[in-house]
PDB file of C-alpha atoms in Angstrom:
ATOM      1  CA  UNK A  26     -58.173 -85.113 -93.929  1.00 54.00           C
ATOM      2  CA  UNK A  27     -57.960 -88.309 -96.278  1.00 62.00           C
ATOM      3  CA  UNK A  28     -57.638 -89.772 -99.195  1.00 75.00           C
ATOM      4  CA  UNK A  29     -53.773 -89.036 -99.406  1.00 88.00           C
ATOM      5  CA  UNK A  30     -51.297 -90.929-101.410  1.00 88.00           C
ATOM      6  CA  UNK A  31     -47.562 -89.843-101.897  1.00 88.00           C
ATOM      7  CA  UNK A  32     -46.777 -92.578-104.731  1.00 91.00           C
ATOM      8  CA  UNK A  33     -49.124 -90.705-106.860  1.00 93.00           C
ATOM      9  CA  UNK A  34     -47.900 -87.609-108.946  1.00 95.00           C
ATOM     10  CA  UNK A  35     -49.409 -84.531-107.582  1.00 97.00           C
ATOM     11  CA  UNK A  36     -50.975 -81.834-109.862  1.00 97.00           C
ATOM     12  CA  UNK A  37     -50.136 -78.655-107.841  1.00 98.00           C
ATOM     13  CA  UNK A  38     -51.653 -75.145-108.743  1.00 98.00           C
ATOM     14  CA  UNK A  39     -49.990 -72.127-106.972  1.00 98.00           C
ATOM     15  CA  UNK A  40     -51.718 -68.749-106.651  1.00 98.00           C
ATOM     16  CA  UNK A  41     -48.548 -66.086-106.519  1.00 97.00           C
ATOM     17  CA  UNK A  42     -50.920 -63.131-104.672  1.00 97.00           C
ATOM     18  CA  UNK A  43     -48.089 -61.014-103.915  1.00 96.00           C
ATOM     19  CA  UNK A  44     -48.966 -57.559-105.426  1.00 93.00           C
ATOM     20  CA  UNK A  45     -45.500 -56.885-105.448  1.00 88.00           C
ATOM     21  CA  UNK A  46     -44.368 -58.770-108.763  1.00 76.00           C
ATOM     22  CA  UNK A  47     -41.127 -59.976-108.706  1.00 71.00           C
ATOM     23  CA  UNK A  48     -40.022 -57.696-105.870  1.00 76.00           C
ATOM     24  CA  UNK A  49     -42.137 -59.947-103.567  1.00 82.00           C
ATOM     25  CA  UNK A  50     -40.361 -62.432-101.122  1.00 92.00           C
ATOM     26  CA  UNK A  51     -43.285 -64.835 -99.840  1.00 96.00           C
ATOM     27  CA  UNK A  52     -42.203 -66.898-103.079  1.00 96.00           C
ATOM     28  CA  UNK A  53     -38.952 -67.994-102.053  1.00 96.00           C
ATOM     29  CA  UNK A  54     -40.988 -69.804 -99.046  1.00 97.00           C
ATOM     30  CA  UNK A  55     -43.178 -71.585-101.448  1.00 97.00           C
ATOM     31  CA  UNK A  56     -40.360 -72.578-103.957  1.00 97.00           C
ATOM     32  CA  UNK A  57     -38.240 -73.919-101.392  1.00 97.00           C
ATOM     33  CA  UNK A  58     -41.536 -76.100 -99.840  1.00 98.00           C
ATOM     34  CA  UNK A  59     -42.123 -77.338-103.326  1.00 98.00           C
ATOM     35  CA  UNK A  60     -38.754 -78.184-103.750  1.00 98.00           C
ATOM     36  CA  UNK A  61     -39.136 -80.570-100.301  1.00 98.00           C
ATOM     37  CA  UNK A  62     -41.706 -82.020-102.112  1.00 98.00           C
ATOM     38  CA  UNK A  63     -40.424 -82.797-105.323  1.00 98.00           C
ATOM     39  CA  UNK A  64     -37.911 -84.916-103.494  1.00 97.00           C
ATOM     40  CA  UNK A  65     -40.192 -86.862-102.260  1.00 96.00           C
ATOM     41  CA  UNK A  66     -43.152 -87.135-105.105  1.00 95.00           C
ATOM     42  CA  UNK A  67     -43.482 -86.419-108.548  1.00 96.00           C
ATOM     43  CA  UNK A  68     -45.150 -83.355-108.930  1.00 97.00           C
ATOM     44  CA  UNK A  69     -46.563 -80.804-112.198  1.00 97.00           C
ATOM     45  CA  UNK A  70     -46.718 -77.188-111.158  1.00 98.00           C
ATOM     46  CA  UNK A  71     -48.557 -74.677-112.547  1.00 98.00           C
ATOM     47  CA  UNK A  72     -48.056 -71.082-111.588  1.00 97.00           C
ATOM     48  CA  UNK A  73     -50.994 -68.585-111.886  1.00 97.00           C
ATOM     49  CA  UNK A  74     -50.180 -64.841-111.000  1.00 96.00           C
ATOM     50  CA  UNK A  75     -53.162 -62.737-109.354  1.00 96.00           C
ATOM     51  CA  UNK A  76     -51.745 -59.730-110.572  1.00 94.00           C
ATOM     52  CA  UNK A  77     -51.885 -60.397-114.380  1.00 95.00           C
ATOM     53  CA  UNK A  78     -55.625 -61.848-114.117  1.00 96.00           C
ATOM     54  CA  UNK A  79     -58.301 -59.860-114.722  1.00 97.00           C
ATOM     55  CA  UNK A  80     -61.059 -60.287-112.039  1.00 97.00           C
ATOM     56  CA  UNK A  81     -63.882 -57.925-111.102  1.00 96.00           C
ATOM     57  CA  UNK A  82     -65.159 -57.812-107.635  1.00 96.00           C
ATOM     58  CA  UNK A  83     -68.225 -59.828-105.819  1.00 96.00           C
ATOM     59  CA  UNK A  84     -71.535 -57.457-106.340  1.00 95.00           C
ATOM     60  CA  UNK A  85     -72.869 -60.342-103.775  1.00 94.00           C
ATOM     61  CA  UNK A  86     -75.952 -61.099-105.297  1.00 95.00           C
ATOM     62  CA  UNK A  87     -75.819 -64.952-104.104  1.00 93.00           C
ATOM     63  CA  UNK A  88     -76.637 -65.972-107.071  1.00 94.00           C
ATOM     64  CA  UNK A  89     -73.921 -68.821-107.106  1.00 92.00           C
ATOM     65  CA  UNK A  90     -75.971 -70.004-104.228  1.00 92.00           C
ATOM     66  CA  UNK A  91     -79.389 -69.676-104.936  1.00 89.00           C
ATOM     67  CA  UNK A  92     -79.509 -69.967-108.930  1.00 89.00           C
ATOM     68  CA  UNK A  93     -76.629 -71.337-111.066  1.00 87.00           C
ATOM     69  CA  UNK A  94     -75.604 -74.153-108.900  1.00 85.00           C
ATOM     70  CA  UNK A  95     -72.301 -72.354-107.654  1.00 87.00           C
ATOM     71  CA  UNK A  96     -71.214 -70.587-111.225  1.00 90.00           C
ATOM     72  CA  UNK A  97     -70.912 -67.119-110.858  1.00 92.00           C
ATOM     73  CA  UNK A  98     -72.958 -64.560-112.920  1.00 93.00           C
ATOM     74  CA  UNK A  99     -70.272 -62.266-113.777  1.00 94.00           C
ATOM     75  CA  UNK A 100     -68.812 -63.683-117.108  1.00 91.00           C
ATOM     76  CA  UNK A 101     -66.243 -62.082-119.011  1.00 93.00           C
ATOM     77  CA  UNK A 102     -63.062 -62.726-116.704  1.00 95.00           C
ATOM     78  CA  UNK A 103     -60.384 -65.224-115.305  1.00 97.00           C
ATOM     79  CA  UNK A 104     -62.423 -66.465-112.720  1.00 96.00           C
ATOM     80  CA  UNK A 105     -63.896 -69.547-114.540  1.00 94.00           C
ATOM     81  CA  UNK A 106     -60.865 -70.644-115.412  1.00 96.00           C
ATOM     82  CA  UNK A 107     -59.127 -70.145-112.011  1.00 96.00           C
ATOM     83  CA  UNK A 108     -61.757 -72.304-110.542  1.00 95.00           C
ATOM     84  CA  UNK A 109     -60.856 -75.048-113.205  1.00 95.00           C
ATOM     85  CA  UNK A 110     -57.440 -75.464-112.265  1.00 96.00           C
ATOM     86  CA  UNK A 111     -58.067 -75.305-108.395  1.00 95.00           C
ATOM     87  CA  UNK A 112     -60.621 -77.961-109.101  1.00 93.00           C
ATOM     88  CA  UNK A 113     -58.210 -80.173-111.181  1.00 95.00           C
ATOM     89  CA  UNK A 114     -55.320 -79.362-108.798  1.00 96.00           C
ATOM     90  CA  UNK A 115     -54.422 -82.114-106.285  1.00 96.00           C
ATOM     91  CA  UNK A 116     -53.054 -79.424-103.835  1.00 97.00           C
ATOM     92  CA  UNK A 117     -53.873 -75.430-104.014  1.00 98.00           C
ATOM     93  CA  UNK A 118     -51.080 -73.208-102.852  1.00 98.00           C
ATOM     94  CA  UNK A 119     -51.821 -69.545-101.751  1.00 98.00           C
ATOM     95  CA  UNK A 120     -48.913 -67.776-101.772  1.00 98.00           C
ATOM     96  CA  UNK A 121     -49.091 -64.462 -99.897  1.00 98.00           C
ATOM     97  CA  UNK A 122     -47.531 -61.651 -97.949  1.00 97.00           C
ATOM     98  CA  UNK A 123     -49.594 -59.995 -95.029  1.00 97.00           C
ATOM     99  CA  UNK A 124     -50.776 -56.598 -95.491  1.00 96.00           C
ATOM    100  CA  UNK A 125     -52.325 -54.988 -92.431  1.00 94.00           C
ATOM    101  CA  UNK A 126     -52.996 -57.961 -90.522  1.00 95.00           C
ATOM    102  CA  UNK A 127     -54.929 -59.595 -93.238  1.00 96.00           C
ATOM    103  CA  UNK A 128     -54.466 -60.817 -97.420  1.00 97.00           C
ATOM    104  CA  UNK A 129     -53.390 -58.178 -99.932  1.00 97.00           C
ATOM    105  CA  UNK A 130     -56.676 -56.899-101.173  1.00 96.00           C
ATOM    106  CA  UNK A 131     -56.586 -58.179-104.663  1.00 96.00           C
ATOM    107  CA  UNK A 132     -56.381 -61.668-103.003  1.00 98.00           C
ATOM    108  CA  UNK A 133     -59.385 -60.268-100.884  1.00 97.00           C
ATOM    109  CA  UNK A 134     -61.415 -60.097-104.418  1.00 97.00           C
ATOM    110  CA  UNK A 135     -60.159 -63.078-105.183  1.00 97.00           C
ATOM    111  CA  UNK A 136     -61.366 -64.639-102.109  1.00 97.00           C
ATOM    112  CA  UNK A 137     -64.857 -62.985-102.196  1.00 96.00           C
ATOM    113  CA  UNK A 138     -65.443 -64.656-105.660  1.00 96.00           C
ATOM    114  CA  UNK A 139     -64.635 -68.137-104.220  1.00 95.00           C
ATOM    115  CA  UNK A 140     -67.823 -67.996-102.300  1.00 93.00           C
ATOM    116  CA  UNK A 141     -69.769 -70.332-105.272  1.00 91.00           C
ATOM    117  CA  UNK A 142     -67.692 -73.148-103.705  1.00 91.00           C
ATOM    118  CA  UNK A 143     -69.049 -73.081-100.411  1.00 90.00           C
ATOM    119  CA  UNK A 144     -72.574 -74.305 -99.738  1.00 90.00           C
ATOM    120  CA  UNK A 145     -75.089 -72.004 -99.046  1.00 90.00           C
ATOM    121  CA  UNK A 146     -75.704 -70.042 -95.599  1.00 89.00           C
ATOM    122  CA  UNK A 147     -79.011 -71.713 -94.391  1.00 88.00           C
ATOM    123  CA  UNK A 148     -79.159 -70.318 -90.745  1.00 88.00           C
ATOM    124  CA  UNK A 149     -76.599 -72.893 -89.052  1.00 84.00           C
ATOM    125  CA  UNK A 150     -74.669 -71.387 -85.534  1.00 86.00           C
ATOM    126  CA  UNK A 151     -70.872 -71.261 -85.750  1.00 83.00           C
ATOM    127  CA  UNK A 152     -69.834 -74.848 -85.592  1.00 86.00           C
ATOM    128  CA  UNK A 153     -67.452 -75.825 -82.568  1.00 86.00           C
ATOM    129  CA  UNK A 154     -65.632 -78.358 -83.973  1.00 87.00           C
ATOM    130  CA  UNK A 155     -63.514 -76.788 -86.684  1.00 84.00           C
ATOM    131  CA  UNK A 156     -65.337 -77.202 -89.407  1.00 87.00           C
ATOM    132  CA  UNK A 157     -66.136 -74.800 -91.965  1.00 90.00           C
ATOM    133  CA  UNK A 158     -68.624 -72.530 -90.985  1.00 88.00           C
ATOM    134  CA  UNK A 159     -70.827 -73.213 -94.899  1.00 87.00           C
ATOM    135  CA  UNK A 160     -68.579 -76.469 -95.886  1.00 84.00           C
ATOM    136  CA  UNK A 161     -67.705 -76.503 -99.238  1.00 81.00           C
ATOM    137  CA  UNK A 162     -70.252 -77.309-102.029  1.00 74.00           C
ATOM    138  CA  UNK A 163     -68.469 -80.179-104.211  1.00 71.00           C
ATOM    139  CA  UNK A 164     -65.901 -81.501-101.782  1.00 69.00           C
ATOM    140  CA  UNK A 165     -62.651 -83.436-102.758  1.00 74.00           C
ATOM    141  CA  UNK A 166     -61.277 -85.480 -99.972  1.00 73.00           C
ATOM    142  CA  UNK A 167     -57.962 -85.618-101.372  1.00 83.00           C
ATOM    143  CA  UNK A 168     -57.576 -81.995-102.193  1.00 91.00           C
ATOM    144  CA  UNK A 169     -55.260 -79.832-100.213  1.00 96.00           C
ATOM    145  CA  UNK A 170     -55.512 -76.524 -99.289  1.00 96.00           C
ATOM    146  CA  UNK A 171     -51.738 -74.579 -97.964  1.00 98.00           C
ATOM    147  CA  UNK A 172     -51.666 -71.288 -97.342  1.00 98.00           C
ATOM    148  CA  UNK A 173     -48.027 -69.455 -97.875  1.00 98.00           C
ATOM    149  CA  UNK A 174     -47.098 -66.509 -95.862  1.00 98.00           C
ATOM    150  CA  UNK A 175     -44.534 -63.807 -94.957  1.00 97.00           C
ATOM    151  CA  UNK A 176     -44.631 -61.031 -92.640  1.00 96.00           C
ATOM    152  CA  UNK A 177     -42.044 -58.460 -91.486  1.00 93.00           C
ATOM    153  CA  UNK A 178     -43.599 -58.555 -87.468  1.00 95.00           C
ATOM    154  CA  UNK A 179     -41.681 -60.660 -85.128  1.00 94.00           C
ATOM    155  CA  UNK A 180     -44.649 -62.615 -83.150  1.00 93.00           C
ATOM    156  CA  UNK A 181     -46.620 -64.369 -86.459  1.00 95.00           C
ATOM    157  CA  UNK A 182     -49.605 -65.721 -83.744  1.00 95.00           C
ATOM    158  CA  UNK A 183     -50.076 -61.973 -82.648  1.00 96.00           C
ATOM    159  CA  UNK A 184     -50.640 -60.416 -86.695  1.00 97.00           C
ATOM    160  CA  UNK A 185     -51.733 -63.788 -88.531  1.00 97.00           C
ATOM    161  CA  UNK A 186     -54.892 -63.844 -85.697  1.00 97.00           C
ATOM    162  CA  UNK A 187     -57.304 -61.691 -88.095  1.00 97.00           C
ATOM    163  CA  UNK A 188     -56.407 -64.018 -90.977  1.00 97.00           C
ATOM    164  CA  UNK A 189     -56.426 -67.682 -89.806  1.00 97.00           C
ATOM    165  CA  UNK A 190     -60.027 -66.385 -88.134  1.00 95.00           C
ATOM    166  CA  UNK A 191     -61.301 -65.936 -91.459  1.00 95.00           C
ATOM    167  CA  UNK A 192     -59.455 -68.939 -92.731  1.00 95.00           C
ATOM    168  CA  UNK A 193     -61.137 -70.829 -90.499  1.00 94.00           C
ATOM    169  CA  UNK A 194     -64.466 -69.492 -91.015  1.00 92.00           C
ATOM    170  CA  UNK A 195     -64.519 -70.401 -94.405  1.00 93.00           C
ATOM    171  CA  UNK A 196     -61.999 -74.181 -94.842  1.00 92.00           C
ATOM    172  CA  UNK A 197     -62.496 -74.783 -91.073  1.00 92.00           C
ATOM    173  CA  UNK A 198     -59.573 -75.024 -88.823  1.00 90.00           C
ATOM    174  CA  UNK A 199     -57.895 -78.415 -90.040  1.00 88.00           C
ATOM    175  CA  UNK A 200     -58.656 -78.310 -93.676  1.00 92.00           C
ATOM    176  CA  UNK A 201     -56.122 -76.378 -94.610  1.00 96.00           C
ATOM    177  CA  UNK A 202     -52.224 -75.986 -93.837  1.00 97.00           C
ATOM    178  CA  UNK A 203     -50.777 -72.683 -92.667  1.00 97.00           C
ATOM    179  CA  UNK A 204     -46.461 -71.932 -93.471  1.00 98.00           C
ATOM    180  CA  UNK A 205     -45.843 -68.606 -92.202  1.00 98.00           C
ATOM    181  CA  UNK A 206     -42.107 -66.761 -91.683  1.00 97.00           C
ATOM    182  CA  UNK A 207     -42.167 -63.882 -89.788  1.00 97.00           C
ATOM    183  CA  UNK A 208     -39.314 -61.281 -90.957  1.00 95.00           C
ATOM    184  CA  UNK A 209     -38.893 -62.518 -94.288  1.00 94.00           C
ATOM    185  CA  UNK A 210     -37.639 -59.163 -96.031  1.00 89.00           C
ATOM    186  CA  UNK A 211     -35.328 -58.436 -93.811  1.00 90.00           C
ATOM    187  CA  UNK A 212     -33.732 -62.366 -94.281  1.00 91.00           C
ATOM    188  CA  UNK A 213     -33.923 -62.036 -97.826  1.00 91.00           C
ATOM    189  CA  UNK A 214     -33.335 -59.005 -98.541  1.00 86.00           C
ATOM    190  CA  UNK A 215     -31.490 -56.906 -96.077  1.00 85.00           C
ATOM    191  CA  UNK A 216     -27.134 -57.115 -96.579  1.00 81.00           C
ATOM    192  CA  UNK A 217     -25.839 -57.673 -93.070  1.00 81.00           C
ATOM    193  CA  UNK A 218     -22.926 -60.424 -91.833  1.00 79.00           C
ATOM    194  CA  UNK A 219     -23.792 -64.009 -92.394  1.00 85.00           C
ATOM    195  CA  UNK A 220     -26.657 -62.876 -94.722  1.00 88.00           C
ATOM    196  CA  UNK A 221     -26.397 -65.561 -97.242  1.00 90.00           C
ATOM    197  CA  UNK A 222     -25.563 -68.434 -94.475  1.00 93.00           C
ATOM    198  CA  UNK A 223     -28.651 -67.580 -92.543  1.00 92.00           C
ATOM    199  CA  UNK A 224     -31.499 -67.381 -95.476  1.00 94.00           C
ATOM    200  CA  UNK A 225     -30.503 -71.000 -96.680  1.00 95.00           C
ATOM    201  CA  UNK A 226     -30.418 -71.942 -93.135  1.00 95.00           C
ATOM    202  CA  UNK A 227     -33.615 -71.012 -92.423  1.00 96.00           C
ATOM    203  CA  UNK A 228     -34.757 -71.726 -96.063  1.00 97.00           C
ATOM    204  CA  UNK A 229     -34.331 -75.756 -94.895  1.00 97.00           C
ATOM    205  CA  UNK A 230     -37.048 -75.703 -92.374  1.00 97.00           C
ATOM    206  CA  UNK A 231     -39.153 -74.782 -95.644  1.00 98.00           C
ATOM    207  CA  UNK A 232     -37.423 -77.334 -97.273  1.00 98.00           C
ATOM    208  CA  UNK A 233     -37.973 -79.992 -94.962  1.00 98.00           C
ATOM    209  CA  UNK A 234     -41.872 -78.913 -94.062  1.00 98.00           C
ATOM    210  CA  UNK A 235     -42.090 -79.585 -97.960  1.00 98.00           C
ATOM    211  CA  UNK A 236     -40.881 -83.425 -97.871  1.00 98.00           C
ATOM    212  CA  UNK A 237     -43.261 -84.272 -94.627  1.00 98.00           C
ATOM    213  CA  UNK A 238     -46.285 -82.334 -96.725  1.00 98.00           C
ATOM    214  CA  UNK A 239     -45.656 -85.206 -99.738  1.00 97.00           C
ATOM    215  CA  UNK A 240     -45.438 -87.557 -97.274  1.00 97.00           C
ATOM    216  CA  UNK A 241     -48.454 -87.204 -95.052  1.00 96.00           C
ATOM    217  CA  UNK A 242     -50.659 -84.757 -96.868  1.00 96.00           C
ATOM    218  CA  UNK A 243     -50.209 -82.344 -94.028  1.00 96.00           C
ATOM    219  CA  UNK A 244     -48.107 -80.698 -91.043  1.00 97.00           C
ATOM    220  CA  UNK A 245     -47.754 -81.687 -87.832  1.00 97.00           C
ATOM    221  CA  UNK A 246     -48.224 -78.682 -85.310  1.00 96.00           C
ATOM    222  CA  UNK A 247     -44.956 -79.280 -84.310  1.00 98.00           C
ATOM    223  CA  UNK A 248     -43.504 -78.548 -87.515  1.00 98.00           C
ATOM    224  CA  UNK A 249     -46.355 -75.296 -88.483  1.00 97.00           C
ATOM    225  CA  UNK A 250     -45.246 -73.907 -84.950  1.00 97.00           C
ATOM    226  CA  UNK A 251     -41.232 -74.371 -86.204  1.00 97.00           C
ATOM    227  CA  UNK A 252     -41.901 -72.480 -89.347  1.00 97.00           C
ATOM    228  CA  UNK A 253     -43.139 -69.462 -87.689  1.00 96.00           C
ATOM    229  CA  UNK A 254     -39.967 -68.970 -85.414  1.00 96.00           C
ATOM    230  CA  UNK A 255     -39.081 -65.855 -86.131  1.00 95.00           C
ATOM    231  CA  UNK A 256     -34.973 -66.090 -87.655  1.00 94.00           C
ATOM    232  CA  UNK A 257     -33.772 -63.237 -85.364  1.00 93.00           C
ATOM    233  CA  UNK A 258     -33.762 -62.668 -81.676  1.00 93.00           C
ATOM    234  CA  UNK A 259     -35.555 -59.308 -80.699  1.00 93.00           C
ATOM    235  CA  UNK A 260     -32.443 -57.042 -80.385  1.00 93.00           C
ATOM    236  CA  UNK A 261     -30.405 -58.152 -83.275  1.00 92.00           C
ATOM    237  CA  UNK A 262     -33.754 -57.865 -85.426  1.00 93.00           C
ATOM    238  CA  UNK A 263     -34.704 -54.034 -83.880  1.00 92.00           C
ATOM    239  CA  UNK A 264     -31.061 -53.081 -85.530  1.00 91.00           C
ATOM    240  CA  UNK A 265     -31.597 -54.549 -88.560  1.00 89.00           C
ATOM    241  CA  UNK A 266     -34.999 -53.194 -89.134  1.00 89.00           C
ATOM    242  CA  UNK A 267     -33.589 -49.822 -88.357  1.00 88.00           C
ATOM    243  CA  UNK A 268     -31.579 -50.259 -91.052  1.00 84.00           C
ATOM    244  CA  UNK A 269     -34.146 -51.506 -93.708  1.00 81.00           C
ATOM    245  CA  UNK A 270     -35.906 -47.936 -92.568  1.00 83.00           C
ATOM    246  CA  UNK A 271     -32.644 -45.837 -92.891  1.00 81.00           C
ATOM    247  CA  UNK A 272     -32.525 -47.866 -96.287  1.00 74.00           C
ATOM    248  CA  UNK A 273     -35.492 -45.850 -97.406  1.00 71.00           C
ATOM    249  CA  UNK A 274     -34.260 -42.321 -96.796  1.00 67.00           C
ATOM    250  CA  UNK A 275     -31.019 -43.404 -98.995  1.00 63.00           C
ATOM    251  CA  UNK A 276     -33.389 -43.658-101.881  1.00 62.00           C
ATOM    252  CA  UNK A 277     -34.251 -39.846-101.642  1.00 56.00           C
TER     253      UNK A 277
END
């Protein structure tokens, strides 16, 4: 990726996808990397949430591909506009949790109406090199792409597999930038000893991952790897989750 440069303000558009409203976590992840970032570059934000758009699903009739030049056919909804503001947006933030080993399935609609902004299938093998499998049909060099993510599993390469696959299908492999925390709720959300300490100690890494994105326009692997450390050891997370169960039956 190029056509990076920190001195310029950044126009960034995030996509809150969490179905759960304001009960959702995966936020706190992508407020704390944008605040990283503002520390380093001037920035605009613009906050779009998925579940207060209305958006109807793909009838995949390829017409974005084969007649209207990548507009969609279905009129009447948010889409358009959504498409605007990723176009105009210097980076695009996804902002997710994982449900079932994949994206929430309103972000799945959401996804399925992207496909006007890839180029059309025309019979090409899988590429080998990372690319994207279609590439996209009006590329932006200095466009980026992150992809925001929380999970309540303790090994993130294990249930994110399914997801960065598709990912990578459709951005290819280094054109986009993948944050993921493995048990976030129970960090955030779950009253145990230390609780508040240990959030806005792990919060930093976010932090921190934010600053070196305004910097460089991306993540070293070092850092993506760091961010997906799960915050607690195996045992000490096993009793806590019991608890976040037990936590349920109390609401009977």
């Amino acid at each position: 990726m190029s056509g990076w440069d920190s001195s310029k303000r950044k126009k960034i558009l995030v996509l809150d996808a969490s179905p759960s409203g304001h009960d959702g976590c995966t936020m706190l992840l992508t407020e704390n990397f944008l605040k990283g970032f503002s520390e380093v570059c001037d920035i605009e934000t613009e906050t779009v949430k998925l579940d207060e758009l209305d958006i109807k699903p793909c009838r995949g009739c390829l017409s974005c591909w084969g007649a209207t030049g990548g507009e969609c056919v279905l009129r009447g909804d948010d889409i358009a506009e959504v498409k605007r503001k990723i176009e105009c947006s210097d980076v695009f933030i996804e902002s997710f949790p994982l449900y079932f080993f994949g994206m929430p399935g309103t972000l799945k609609v959401f996804t399925d109406r992207m496909l006007g902004m890839m180029s059309p299938y025309r019979g090409q093998v899988p590429p080998t090199d990372g690319s994207s499998f279609h590439g996209v049909f009006k590329p932006q060099e200095d466009r980026r792409f992150v992809i925001v993510s929380s999970c309540a599993y303790t090994d993130a390469d294990k249930v994110y597999a399914p997801l960065i696959a598709q990912f990578d299908c459709i951005c290819g492999r280094n054109n986009y930038t993948p944050i993921f925390c493995p048990q976030l709720q129970t960090l955030s959300k779950l009253d145990y000893a230390g609780a508040e300490r240990r959030l806005s100690k792990h919060m930093e890494k976010y932090i921190a991952a934010g600053r070196e994105f305004a910097i460089n326009g991306a993540l070293s692997q070092e850092t993506v790897e760091n961010l997906k450390r799960p915050p607690f050891g195996n045992e000490t997370y096993k009793v806590l989750i019991d608890a976040f169960w037990n936590g349920f039956k109390d609401r009977k």
